[in-house]
mmCIF file of C-alpha atoms in Angstrom:
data_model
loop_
_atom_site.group_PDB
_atom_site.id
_atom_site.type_symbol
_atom_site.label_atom_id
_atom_site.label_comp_id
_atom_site.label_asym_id
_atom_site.label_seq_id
_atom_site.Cartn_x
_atom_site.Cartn_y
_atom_site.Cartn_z
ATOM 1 C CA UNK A 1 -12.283 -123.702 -41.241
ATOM 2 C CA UNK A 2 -15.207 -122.368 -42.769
ATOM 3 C CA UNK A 3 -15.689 -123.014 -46.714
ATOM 4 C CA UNK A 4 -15.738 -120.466 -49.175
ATOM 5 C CA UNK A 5 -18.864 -120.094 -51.636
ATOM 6 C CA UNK A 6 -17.874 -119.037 -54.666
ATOM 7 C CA UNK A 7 -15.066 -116.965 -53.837
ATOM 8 C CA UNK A 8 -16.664 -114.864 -50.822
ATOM 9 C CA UNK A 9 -16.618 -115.037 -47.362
ATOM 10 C CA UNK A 10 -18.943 -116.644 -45.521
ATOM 11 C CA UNK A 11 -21.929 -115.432 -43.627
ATOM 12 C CA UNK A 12 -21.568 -114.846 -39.895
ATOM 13 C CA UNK A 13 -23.912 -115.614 -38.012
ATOM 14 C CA UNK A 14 -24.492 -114.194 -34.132
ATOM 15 C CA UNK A 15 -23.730 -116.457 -31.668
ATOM 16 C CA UNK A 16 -26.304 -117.959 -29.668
ATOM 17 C CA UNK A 17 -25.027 -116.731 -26.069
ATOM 18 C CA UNK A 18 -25.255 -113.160 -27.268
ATOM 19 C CA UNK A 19 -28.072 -111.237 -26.210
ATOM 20 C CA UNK A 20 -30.208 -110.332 -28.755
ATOM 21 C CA UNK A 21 -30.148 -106.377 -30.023
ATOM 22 C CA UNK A 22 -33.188 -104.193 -31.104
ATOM 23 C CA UNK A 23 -33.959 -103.757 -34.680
ATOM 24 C CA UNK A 24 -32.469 -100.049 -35.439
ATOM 25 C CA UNK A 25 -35.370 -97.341 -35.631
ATOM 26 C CA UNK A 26 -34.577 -94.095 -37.256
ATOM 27 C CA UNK A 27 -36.790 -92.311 -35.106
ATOM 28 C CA UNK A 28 -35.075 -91.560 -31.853
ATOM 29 C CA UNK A 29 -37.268 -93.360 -28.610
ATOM 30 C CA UNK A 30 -39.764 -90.698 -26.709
ATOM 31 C CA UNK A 31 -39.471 -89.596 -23.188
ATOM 32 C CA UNK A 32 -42.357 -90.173 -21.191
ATOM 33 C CA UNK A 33 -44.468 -86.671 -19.174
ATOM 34 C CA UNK A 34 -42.340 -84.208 -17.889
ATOM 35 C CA UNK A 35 -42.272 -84.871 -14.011
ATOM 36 C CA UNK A 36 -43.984 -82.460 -11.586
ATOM 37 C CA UNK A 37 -42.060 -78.689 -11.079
ATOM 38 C CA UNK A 38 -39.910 -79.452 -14.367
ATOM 39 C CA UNK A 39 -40.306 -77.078 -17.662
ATOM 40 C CA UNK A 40 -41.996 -78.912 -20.400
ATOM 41 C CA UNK A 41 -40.220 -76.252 -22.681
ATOM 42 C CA UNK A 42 -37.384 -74.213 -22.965
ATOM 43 C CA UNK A 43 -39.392 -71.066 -22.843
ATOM 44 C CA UNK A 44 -40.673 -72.064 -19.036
ATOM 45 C CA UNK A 45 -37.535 -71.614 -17.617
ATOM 46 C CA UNK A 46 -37.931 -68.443 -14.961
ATOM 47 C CA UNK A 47 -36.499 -67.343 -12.083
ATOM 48 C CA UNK A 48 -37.126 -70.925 -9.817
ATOM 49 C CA UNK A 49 -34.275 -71.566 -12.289
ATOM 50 C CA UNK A 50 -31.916 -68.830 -12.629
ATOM 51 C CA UNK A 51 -32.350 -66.530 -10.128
ATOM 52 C CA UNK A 52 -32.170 -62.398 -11.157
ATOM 53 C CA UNK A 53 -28.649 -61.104 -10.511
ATOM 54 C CA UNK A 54 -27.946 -57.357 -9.757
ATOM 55 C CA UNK A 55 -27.464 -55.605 -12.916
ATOM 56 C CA UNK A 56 -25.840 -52.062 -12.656
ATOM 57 C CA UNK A 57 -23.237 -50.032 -14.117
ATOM 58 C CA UNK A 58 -19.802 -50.847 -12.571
ATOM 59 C CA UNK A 59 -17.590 -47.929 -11.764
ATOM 60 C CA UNK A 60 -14.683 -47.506 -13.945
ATOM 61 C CA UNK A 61 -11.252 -48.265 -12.408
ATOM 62 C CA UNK A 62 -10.270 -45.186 -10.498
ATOM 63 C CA UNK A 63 -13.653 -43.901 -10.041
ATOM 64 C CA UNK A 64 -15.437 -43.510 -6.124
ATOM 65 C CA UNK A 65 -17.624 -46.634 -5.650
ATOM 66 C CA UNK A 66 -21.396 -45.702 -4.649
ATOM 67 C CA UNK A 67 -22.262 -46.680 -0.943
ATOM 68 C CA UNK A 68 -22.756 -50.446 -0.850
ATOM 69 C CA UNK A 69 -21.301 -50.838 -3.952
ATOM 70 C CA UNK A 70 -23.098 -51.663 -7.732
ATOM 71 C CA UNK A 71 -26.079 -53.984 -7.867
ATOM 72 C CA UNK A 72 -27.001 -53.044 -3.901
ATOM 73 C CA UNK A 73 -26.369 -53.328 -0.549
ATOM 74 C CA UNK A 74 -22.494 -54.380 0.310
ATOM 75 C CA UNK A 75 -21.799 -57.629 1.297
ATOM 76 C CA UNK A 76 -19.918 -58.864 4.713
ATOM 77 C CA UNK A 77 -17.114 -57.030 4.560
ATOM 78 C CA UNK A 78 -13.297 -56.888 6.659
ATOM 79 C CA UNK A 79 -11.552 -54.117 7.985
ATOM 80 C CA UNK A 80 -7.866 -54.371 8.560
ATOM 81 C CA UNK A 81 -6.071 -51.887 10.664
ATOM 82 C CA UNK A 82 -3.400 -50.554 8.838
ATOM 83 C CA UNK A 83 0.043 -48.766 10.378
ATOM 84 C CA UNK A 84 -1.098 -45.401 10.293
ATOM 85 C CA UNK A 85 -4.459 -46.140 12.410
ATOM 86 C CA UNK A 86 -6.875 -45.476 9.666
ATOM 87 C CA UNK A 87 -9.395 -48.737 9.140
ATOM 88 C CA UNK A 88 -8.785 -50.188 5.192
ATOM 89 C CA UNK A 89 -11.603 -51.892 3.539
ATOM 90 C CA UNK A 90 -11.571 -54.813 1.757
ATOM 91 C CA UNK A 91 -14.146 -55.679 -0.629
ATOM 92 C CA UNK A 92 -15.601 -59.039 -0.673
ATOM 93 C CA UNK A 93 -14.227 -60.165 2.916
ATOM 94 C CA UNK A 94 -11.125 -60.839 1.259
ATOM 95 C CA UNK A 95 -8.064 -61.962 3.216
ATOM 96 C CA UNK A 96 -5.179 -59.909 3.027
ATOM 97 C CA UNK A 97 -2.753 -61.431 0.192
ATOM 98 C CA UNK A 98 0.475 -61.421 -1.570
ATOM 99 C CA UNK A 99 -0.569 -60.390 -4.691
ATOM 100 C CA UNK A 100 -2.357 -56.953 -5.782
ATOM 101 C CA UNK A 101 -5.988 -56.754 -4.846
ATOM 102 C CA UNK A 102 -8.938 -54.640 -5.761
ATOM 103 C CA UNK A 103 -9.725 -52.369 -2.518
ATOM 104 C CA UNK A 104 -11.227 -48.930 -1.937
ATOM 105 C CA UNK A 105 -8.344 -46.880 -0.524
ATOM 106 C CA UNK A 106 -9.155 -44.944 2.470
ATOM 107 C CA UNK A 107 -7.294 -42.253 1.070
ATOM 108 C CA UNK A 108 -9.061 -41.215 -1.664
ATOM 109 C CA UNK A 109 -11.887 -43.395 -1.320
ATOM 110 C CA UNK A 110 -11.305 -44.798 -4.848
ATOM 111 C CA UNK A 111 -11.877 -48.403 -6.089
ATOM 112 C CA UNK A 112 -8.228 -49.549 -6.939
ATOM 113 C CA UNK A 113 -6.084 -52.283 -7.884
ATOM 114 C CA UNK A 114 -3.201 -52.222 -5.069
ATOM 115 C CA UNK A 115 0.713 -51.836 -6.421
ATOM 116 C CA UNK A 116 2.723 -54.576 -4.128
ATOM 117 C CA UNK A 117 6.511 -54.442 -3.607
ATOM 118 C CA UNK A 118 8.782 -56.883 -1.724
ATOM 119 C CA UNK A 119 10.240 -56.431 1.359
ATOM 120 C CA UNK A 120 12.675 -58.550 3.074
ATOM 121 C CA UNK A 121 11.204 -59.707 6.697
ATOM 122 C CA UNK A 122 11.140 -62.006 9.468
ATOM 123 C CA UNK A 123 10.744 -64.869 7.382
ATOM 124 C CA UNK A 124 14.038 -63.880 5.239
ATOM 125 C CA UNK A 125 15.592 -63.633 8.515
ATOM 126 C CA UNK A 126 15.124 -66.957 10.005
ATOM 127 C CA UNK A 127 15.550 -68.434 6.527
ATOM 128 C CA UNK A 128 18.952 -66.941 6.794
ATOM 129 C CA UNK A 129 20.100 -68.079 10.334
ATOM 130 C CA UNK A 130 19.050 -71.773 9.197
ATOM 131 C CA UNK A 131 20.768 -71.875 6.712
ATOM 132 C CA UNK A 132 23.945 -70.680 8.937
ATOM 133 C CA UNK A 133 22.752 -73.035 11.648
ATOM 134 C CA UNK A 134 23.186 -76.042 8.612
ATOM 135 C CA UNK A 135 26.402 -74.771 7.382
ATOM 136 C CA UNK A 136 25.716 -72.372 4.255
ATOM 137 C CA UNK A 137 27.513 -69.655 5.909
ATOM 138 C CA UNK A 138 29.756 -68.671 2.978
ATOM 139 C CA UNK A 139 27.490 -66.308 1.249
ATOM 140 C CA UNK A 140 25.080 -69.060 0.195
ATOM 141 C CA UNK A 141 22.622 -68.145 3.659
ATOM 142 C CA UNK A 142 21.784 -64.745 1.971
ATOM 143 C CA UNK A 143 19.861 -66.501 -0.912
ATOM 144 C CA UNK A 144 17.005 -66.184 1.310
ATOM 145 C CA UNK A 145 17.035 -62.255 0.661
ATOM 146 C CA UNK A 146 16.756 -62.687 -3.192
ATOM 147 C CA UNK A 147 13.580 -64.923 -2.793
ATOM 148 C CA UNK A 148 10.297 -62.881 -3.209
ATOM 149 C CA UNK A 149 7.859 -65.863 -1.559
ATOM 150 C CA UNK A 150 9.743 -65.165 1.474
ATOM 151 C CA UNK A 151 9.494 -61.903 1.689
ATOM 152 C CA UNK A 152 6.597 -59.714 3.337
ATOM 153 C CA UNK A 153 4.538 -57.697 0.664
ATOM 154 C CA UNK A 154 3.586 -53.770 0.949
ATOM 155 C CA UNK A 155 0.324 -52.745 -0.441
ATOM 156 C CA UNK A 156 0.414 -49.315 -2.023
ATOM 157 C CA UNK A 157 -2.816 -47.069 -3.594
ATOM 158 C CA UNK A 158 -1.192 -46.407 -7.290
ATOM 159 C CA UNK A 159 -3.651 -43.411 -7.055
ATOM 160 C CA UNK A 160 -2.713 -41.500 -3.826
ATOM 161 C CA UNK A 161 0.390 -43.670 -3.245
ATOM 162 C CA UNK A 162 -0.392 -44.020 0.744
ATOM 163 C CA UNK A 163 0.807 -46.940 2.216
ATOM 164 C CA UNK A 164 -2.501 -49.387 3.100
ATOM 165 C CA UNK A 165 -1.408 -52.607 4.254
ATOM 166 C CA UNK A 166 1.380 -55.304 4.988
ATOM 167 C CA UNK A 167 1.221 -58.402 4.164
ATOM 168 C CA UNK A 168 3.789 -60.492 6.851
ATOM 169 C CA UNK A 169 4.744 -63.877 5.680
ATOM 170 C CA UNK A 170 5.458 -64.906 9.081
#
């Protein structure tokens, strides 16, 4: 046990297995040159580094969208035939989907946000007959009809209110 000198602890000293640390500098270490194609400040930074993105005015929701769309020329695009024959347009090649989507109706050739509603399908169907086929025939095979992620999904403009697509779940 280590003796005490008058009253205080003693002096530890670092063991001589431990590395040896750097005296502490209040000046923080420098960086060597800048490598080659790298800024050397933050004022250098151009378009090698962020390249220029289409800047535009964006219509307003309900307004007609501008041939190929703000900022330039459209992107790839999908066109899903809907019931009534007419092509529908989907911005962004998005994939039909469940859940409302922003589309330019063929209709009225306005960018929208689509109104969805549930309606019960094939998959509600077979849901139902399996659960006959396992042996919840006594009313408990209709829960399958009360479940919205089985059921297929009608796309509506909230503009125009013409039907533009179905989404099937099976």
């Amino acid at each position: 046990m280590p003796a005490f000198i008058d009253g205080q602890f003693p002096v530890q000293t670092q063991p001589s297995w431990f590395p040896a640390l750097p005296p502490y500098s209040a000046t923080p270490p420098t960086m060597g040159p800048p490598q080659q194609g790298y800024p050397t400040s933050p004022g250098e930074y151009g378009p090698a580094f962020y390249p220029q993105q289409p800047v535009g005015p964006y219509p307003a929701y309900g307004q007609p969208l501008a041939a190929g769309g703000p900022g330039g020329p459209a992107g790839p695009t999908m066109v899903v035939p809907s019931a009534a024959g007419q092509a529908v347009t989907l911005l962004h090649s998005e994939v039909p989907q469940p859940y409302p989507m922003r589309m330019v109706c063929p209709h009225c050739q306005l960018l929208v946000t689509t109104q969805t509603s549930h309606i019960s399908g094939t998959m509600s169907v077979l849901m139902c007959v399996l659960c006959c086929i396992v042996g919840c025939d006594l009313g408990c095979c209709l829960i399958p009809f009360l479940i919205d992620d089985l059921k297929d999904v009608e796309h509506t403009c909230p503009n125009c209110k013409a039907h533009l697509f179905m989404y099937k779940r099976l």
